[in-house]
Tab-separated table of C-alpha atoms in Angstrom:
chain	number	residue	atom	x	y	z
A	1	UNK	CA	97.951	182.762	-73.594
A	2	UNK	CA	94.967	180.422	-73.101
A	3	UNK	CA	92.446	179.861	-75.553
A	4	UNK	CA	89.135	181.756	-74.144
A	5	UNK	CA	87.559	178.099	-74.038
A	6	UNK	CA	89.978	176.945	-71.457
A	7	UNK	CA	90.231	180.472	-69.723
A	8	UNK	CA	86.451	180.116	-68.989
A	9	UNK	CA	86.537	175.876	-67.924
A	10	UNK	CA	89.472	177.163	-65.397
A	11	UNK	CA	87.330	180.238	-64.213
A	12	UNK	CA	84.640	178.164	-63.746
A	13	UNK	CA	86.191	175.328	-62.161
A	14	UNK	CA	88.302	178.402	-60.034
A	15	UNK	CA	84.638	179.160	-58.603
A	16	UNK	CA	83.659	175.412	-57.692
A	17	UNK	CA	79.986	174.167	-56.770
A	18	UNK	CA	78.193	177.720	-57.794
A	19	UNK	CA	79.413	177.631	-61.300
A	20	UNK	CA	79.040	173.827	-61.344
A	21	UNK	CA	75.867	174.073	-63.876
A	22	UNK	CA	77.431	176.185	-66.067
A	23	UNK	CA	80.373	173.640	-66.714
A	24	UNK	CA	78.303	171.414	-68.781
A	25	UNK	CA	76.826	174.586	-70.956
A	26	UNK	CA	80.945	175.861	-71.118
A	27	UNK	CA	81.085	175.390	-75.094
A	28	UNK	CA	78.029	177.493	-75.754
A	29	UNK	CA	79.225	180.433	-73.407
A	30	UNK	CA	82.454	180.214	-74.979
A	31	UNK	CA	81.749	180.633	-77.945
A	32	UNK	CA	78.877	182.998	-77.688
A	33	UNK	CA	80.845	185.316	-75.449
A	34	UNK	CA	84.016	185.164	-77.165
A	35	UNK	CA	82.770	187.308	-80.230
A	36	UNK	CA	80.927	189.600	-78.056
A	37	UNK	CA	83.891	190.068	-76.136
A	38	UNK	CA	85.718	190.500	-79.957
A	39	UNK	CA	82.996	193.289	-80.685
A	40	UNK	CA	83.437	195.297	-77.418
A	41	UNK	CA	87.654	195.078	-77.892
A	42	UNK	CA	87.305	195.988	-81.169
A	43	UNK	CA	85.381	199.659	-79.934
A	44	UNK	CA	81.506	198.210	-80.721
A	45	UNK	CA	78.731	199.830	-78.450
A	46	UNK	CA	76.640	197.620	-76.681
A	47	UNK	CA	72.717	198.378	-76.834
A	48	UNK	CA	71.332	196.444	-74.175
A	49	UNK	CA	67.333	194.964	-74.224
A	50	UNK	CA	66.091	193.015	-71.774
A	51	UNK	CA	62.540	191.627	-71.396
A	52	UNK	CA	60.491	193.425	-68.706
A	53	UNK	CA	60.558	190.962	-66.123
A	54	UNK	CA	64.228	191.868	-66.142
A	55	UNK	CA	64.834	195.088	-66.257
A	56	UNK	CA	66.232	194.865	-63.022
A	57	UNK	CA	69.277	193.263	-64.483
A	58	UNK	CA	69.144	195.836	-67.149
A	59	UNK	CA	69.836	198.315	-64.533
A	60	UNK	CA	72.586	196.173	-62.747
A	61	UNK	CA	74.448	195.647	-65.924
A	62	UNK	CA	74.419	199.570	-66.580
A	63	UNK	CA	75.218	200.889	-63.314
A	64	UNK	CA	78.261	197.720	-62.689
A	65	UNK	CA	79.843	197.487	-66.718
A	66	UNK	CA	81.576	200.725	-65.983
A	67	UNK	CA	81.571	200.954	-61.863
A	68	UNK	CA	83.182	203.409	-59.527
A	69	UNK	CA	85.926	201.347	-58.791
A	70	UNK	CA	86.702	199.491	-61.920
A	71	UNK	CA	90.617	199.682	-63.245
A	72	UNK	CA	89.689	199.384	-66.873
A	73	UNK	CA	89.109	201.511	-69.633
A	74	UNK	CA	85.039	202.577	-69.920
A	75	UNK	CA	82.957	200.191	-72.076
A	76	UNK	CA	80.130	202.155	-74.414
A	77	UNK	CA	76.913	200.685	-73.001
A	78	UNK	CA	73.629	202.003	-73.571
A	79	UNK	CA	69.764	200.974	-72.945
A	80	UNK	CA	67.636	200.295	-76.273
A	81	UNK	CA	65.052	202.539	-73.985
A	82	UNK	CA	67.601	205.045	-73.845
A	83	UNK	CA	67.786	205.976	-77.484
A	84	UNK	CA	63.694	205.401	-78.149
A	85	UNK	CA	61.492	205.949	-74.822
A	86	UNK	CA	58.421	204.413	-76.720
A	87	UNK	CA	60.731	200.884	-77.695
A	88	UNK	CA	57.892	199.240	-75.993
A	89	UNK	CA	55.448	200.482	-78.426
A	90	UNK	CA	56.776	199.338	-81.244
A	91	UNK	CA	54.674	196.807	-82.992
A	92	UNK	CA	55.254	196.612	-86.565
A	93	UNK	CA	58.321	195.162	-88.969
A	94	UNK	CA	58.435	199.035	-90.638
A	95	UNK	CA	59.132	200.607	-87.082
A	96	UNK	CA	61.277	198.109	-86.509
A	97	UNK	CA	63.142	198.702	-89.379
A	98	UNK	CA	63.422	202.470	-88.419
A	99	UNK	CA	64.664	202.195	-85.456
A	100	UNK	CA	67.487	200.268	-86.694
A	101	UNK	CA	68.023	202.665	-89.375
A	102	UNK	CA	68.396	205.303	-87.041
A	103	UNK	CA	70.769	203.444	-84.691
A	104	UNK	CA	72.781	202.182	-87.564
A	105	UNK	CA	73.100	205.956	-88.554
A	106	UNK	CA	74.034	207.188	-85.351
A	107	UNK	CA	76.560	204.547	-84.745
A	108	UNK	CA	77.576	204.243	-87.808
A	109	UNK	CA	77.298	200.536	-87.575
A	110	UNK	CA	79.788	200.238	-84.461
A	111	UNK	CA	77.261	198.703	-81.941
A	112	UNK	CA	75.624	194.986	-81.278
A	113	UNK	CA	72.609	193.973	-79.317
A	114	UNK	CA	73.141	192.121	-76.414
A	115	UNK	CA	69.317	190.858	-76.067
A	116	UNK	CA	69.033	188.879	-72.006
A	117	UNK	CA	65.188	187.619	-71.412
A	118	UNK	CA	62.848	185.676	-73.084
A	119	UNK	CA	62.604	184.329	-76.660
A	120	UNK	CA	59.206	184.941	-77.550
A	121	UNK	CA	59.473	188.534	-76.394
A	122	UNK	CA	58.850	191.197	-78.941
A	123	UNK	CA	61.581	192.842	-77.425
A	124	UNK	CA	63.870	190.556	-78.719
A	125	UNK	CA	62.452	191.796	-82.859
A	126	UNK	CA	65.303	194.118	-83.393
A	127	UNK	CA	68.079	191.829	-82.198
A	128	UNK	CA	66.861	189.070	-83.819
A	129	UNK	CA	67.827	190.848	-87.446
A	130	UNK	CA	71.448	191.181	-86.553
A	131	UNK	CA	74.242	188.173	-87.291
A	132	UNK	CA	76.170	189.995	-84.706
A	133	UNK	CA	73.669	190.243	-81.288
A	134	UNK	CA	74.745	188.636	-78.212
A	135	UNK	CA	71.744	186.627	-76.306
A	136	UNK	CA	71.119	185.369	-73.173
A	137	UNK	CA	67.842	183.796	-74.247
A	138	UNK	CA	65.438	181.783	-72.456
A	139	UNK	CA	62.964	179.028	-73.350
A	140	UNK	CA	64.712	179.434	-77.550
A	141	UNK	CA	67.486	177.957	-79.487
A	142	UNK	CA	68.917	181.159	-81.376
A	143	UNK	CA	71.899	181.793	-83.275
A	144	UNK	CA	74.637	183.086	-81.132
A	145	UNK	CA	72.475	182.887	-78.187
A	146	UNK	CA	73.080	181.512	-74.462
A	147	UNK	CA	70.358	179.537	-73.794
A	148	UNK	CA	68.662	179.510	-70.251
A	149	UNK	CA	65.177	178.331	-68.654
A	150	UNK	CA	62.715	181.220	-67.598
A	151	UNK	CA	61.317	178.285	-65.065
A	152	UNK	CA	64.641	177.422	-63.520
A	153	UNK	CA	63.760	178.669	-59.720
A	154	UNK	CA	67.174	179.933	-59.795
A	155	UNK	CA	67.199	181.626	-62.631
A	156	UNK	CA	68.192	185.560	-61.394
A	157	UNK	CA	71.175	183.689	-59.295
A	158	UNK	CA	72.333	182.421	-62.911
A	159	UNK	CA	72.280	185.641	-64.246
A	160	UNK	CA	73.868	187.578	-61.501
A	161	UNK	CA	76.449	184.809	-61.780
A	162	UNK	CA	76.776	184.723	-65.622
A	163	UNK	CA	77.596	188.433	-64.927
A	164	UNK	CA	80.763	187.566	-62.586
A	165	UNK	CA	81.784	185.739	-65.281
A	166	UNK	CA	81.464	187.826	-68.160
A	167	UNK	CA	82.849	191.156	-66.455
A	168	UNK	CA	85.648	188.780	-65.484
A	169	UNK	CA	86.076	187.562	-69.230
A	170	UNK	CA	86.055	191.232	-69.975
A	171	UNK	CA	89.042	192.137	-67.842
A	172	UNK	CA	91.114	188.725	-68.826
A	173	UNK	CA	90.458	189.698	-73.051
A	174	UNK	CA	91.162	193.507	-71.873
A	175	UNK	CA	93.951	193.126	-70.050
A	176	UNK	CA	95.731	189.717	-72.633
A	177	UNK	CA	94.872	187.074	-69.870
A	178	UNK	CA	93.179	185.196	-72.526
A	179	UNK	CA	92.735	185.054	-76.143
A	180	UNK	CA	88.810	185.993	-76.808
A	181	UNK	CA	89.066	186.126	-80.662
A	182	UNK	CA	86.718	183.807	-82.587
């Protein structure tokens, strides 16, 4: 069984030119997205934040993680605006800190973040506290974080296709395709 290193260089490779920029990034997706990948195998909820500007992708990832038609078991996915309405509103450290109190309570500490917009983006606060968040982070170098441009014109195209890939990279570690432990 391949190393999830090699599994993504092939799948990328597999998808020529449109995944060609990626190839050069293939270390930091690896590894960012192999312990992500760890978390959801080992039964962690994802609670998804995006920035505003792409909430759209928000709503793609919720409505296409656990599709129709998919032949896989149901991933636990959830919106951060889903379990507080007012998430926008929060402004200080101390709400902040409830918040996360209140999610750590009610999944008793089974979930990650899995932050995708920009760094500077005080929706990015809570994630930012937790060792294990998953980023897809723009314009900031961040622990465990895939690092993209905000000003790259094709920016949403990289996103849509960083989602091929991951839902792929879910099915290989789901299904032992590929080794995705860090």
């Amino acid at each position: 069984m391949p190393d999830f290193a090699q599994w993504s260089l092939d799948a990328i490779r597999e998808k020529g030119g449109s995944l060609s920029w990626l190839e050069e990034h293939r270390f930091e997706w690896s590894k960012t997205t192999a312990y992500a990948l760890e978390q959801i195998l080992n039964g962690k909820t994802i609670i998804l934040i995006t920035d505003e500007k792409r909430k759209w992708f928000e709503n793609y990832i919720l409505s296409s993680l656990n599709g129709v038609l998919l032949e896989r078991p149901m991933i636990p996915v959830i919106s951060i605006d889903n379990i507080y309405t007012y998430y926008n509103s929060v402004g200080s450290g101390e709400m902040i800190d409830i918040i996360d109190d209140m999610i750590s309570l009610s999944f008793k500490g089974d979930y990650f973040f899995w932050y995708i917009g920009k760094g500077d983006d005080k929706r990015s606060d809570i994630a930012k506290r937790k060792d294990e968040s998953y980023f897809w982070i723009f314009d900031e170098d961040f622990n465990n974080a895939f690092t993209l441009k905000s000003y790259d014109t094709d920016l949403d195209i990289k996103l849509l296709q960083l989602y091929k890939l991951f839902d792929a990279s879910l099915n290989a570690a789901m299904f032992g395709e590929v080794d995705a432990s860090s």
